[in-house]
Short mmCIF file of C-alpha atoms in Angstrom, two decimals:
data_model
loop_
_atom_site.label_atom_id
_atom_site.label_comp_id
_atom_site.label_asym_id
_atom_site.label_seq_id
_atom_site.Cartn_x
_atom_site.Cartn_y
_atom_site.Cartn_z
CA UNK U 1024 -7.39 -13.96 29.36
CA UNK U 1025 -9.68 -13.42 26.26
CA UNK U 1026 -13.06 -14.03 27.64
CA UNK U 1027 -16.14 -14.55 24.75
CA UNK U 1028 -19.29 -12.72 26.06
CA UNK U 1029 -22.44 -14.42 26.75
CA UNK U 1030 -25.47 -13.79 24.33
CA UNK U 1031 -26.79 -11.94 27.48
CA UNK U 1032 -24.40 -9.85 27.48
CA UNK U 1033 -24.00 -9.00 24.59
CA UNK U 1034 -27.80 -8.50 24.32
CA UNK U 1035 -27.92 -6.06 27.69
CA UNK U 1036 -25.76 -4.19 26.06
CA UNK U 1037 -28.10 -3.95 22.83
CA UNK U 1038 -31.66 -3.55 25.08
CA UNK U 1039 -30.80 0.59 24.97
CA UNK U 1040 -29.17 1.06 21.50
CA UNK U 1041 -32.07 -0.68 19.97
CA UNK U 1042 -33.89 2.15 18.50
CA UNK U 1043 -31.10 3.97 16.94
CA UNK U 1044 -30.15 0.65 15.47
CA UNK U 1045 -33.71 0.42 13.96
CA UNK U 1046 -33.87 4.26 12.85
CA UNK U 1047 -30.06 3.61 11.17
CA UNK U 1048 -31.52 0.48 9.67
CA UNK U 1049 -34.39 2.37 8.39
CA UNK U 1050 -32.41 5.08 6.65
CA UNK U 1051 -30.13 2.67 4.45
CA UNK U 1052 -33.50 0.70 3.64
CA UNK U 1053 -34.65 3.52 1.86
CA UNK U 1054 -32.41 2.84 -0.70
CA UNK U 1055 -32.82 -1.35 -1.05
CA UNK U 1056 -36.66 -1.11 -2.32
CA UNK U 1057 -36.11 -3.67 -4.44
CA UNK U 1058 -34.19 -6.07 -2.75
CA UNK U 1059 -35.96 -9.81 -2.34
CA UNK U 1060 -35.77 -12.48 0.44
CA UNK U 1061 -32.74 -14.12 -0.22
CA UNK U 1062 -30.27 -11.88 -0.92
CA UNK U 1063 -26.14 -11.78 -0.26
CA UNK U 1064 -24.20 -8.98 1.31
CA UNK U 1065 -20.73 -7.85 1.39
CA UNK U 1066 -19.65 -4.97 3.70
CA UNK U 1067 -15.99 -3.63 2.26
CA UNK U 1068 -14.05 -0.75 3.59
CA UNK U 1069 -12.24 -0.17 0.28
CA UNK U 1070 -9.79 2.33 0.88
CA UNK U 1071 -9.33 2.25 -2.14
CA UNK U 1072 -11.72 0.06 -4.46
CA UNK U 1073 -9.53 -2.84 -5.76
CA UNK U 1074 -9.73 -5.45 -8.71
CA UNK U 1075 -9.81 -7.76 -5.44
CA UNK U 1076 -12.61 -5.57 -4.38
CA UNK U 1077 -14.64 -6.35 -7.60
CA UNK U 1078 -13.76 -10.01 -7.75
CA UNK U 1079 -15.57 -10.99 -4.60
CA UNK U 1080 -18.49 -8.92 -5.58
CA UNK U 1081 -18.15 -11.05 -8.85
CA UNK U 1082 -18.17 -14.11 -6.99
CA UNK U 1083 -21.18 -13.50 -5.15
CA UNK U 1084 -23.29 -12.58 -7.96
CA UNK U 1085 -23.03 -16.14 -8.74
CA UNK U 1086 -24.38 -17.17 -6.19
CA UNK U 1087 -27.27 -15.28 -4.88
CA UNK U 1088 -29.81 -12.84 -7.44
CA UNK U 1089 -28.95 -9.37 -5.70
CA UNK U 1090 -26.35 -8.33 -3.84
CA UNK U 1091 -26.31 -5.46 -1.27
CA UNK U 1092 -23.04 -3.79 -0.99
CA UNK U 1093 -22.09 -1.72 2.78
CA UNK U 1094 -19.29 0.35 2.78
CA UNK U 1095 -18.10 1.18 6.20
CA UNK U 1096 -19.10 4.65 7.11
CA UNK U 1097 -16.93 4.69 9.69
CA UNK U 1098 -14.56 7.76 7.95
CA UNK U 1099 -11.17 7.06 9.31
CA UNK U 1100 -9.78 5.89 6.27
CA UNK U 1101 -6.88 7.24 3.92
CA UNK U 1102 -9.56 7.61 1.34
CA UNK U 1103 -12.55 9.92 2.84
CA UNK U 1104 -16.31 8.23 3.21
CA UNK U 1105 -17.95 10.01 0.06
CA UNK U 1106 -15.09 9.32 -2.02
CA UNK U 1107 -14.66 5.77 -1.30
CA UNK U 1108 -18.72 4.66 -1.88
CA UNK U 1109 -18.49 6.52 -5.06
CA UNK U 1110 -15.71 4.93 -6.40
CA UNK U 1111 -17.90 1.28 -5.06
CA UNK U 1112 -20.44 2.65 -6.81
CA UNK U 1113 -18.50 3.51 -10.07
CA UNK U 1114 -16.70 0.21 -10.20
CA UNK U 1115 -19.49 -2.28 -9.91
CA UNK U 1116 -22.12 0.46 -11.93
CA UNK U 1117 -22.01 -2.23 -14.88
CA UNK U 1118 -23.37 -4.96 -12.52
CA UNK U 1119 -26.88 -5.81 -12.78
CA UNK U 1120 -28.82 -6.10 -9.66
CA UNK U 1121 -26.16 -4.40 -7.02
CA UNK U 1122 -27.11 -1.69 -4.95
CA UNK U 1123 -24.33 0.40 -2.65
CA UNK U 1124 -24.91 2.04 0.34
CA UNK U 1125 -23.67 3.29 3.41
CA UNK U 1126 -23.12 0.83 6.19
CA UNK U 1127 -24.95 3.30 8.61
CA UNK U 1128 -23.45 3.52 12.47
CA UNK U 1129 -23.91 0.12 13.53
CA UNK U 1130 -22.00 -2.36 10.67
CA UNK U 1131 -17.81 -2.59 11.44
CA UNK U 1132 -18.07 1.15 13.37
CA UNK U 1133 -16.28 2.25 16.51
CA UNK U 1134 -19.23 1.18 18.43
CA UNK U 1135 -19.89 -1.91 17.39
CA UNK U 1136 -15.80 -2.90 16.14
CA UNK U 1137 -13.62 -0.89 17.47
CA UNK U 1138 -10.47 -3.43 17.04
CA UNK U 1139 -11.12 -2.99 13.43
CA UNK U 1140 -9.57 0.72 13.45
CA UNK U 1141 -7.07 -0.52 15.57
CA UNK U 1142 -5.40 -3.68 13.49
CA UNK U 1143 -2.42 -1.74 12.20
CA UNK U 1144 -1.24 -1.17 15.48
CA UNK U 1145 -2.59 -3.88 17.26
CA UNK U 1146 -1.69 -7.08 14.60
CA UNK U 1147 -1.72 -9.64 17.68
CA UNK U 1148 -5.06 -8.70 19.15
CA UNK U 1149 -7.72 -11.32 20.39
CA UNK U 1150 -10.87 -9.84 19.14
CA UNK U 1151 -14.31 -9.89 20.10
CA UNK U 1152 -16.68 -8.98 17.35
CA UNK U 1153 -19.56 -10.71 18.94
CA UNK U 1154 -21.63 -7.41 19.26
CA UNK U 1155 -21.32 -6.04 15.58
CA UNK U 1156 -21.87 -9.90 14.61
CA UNK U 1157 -25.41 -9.94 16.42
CA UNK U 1158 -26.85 -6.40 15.54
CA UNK U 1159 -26.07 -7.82 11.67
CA UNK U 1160 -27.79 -11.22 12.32
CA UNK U 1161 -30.62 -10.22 14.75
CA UNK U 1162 -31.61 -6.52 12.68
CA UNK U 1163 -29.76 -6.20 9.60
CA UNK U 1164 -29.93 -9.19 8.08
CA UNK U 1165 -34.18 -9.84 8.08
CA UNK U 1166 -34.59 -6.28 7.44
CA UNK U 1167 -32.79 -6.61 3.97
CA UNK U 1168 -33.79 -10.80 3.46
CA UNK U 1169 -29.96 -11.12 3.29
CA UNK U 1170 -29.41 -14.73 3.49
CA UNK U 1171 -25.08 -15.35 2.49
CA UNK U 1172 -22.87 -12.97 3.38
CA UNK U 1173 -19.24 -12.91 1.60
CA UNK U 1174 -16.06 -12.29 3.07
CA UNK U 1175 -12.98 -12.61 1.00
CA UNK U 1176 -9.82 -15.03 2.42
CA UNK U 1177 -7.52 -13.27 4.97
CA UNK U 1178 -4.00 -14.75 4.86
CA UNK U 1179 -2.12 -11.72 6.29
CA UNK U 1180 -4.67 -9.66 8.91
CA UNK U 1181 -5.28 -11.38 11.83
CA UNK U 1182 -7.74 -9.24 13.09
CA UNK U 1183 -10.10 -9.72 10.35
CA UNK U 1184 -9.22 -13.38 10.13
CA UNK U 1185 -10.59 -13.92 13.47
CA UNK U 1186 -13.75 -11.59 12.41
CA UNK U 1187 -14.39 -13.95 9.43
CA UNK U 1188 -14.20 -16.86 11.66
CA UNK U 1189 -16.19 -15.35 14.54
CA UNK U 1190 -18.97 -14.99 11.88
CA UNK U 1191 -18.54 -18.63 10.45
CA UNK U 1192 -19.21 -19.46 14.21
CA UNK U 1193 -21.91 -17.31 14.77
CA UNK U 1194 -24.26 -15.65 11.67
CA UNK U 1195 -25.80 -19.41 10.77
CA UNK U 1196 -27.67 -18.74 14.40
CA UNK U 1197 -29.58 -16.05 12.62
CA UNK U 1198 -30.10 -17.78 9.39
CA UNK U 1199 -27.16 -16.20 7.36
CA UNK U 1200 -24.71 -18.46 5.64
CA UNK U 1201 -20.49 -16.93 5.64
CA UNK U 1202 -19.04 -17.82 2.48
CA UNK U 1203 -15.07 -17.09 2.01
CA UNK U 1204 -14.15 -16.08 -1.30
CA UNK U 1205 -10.30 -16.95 -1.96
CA UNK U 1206 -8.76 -13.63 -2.76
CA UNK U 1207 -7.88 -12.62 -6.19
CA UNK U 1208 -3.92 -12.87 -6.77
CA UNK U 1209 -2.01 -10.57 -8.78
CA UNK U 1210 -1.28 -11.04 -12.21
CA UNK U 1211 1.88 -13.81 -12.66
CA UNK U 1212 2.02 -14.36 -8.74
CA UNK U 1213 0.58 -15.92 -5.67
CA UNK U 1214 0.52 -12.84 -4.03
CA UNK U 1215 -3.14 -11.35 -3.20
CA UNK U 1216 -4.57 -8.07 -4.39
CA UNK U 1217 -5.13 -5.80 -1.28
CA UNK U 1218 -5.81 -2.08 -0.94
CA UNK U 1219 -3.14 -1.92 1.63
CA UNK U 1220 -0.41 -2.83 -1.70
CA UNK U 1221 -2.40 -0.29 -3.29
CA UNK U 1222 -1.54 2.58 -1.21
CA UNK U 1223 1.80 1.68 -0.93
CA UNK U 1224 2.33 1.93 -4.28
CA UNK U 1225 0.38 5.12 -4.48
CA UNK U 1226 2.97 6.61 -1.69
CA UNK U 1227 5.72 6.04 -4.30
CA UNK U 1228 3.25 7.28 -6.85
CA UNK U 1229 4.11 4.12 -8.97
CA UNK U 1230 0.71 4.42 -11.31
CA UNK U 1231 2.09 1.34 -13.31
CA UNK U 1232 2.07 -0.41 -10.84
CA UNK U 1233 -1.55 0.38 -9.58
CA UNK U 1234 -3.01 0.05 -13.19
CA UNK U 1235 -3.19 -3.51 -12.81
CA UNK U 1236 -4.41 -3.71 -9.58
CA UNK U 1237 -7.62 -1.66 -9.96
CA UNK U 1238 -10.34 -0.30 -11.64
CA UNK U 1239 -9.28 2.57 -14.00
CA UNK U 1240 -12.10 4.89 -12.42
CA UNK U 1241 -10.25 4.14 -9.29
CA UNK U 1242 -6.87 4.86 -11.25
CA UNK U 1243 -8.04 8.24 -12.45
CA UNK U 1244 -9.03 8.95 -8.51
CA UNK U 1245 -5.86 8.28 -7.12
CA UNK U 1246 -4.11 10.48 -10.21
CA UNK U 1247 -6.14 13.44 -9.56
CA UNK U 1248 -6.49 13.63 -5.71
CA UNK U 1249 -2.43 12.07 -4.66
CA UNK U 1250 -1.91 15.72 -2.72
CA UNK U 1251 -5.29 15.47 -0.89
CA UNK U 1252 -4.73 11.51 0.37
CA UNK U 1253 -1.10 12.66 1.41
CA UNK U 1254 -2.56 16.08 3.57
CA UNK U 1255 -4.96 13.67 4.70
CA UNK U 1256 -2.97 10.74 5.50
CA UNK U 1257 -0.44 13.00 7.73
CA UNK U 1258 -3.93 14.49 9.72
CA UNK U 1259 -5.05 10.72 10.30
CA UNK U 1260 -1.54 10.02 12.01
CA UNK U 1261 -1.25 13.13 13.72
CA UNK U 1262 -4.78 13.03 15.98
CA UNK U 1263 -6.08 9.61 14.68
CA UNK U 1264 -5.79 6.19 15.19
CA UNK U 1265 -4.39 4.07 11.76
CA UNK U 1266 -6.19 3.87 8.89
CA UNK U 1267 -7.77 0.16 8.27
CA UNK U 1268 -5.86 -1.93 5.66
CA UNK U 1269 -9.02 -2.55 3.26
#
């Protein structure tokens, strides 16, 4: 049976990774010089960047002054690393007081999450994110003054469901409030945006259909580079494990 860890555990397991979490840390601080005490975070895979994806940023602008965006760095995504922070970075560039960057090697990564990579396959799973969840609260988090982090509603994917409540549970220990966003819906429906409709639509290359579902930077992406997703999506299911939904 599903066991939780302990906080020793979990923090044994931390005692020797400690200075390449610091070092990581330090290299994505380089680009937050201006962030205050106080501050929200989301941390998106966006494979690709949806009009779901710029909602919940949306949302938490409301709510908090600046806003540090993580995209996973993990690169086993349809959608390569570079490309996918770029088209973050182009879709929220008219947003005042955002800053995007890479979510380093310690923030949803296969060392820290590896269910994550794993929740196409494995939809049932009983998760255990407590690791990732600590190295955000007890590093991250006072390094950057983030105070709220933002998730957005998962109906569908139980495997992030259960991350989103393991961090209700647990990130208030370290001083960092988990607010839920409910997802945008589509357009004349209950249904919720998701990256995951995205790329099926883009796998019938039905553009009309994706035009109202994102950004039309991320549009003009998915027009341009269809044959290098496709090459890349048949190398991802030929030596890796399935791409993450969002």
């Amino acid at each position: 049976f599903f066991k939780q860890k302990t906080a020793y555990e979990v923090t044994a397991r931390l005692v020797g990774s400690e200075m390449c979490i610091r070092d990581s840390i330090q290299t994505v601080q380089s680009l937050c010089t201006h962030m205050k005490p106080g501050c929200g975070a989301i941390v998106m895979n966006a494979n690709p960047f949806t009009n779901g994806h710029r909602y919940l940023v949306e949302c938490a602008l409301k709510q908090v002054e600046q806003l540090i965006i993580f995209v996973v760095e993990e690169d086993r995504s349809n959608v390569p690393f570079d490309d996918r922070i770029e088209l973050v970075r182009q879709g929220v560039m008219d947003l005042s007081n955002v800053v995007v960057v890479p979510s380093g090697n310690f923030i949803i990564s296969s060392t820290t999450f590896q269910s994550y990579f794993e929740k196409e396959t494995k939809t049932e799973a009983v998760i255990d994110a407590a690791m990732d969840i600590e190295i955000f609260g007890k590093y991250i988090a006072p390094v950057f003054g983030i105070a709220k982090r933002f998730v957005g509603e998962e109906p569908t994917d139980f495997i992030t469901r259960q991350y989103n409540e393991q961090m209700a549970e647990q990130l208030p220990r370290y001083g960092v409030q988990l607010i839920e966003i409910p997802r945008k819906q589509k357009e004349n429906s209950s249904e919720a945006i998701s990256a995951s409709t995205v790329r099926g639509c883009l796998q019938m290359e039905d553009y009309s259909a994706i035009e109202k579902l994102v950004p039309s930077s991320t549009l003009t992406y998915l027009k341009n580079n269809f044959e290098k997703l496709e090459r890349r999506k048949k190398c991802c299911l030929l030596y890796t494990s399935p791409s993450p939904r969002d």
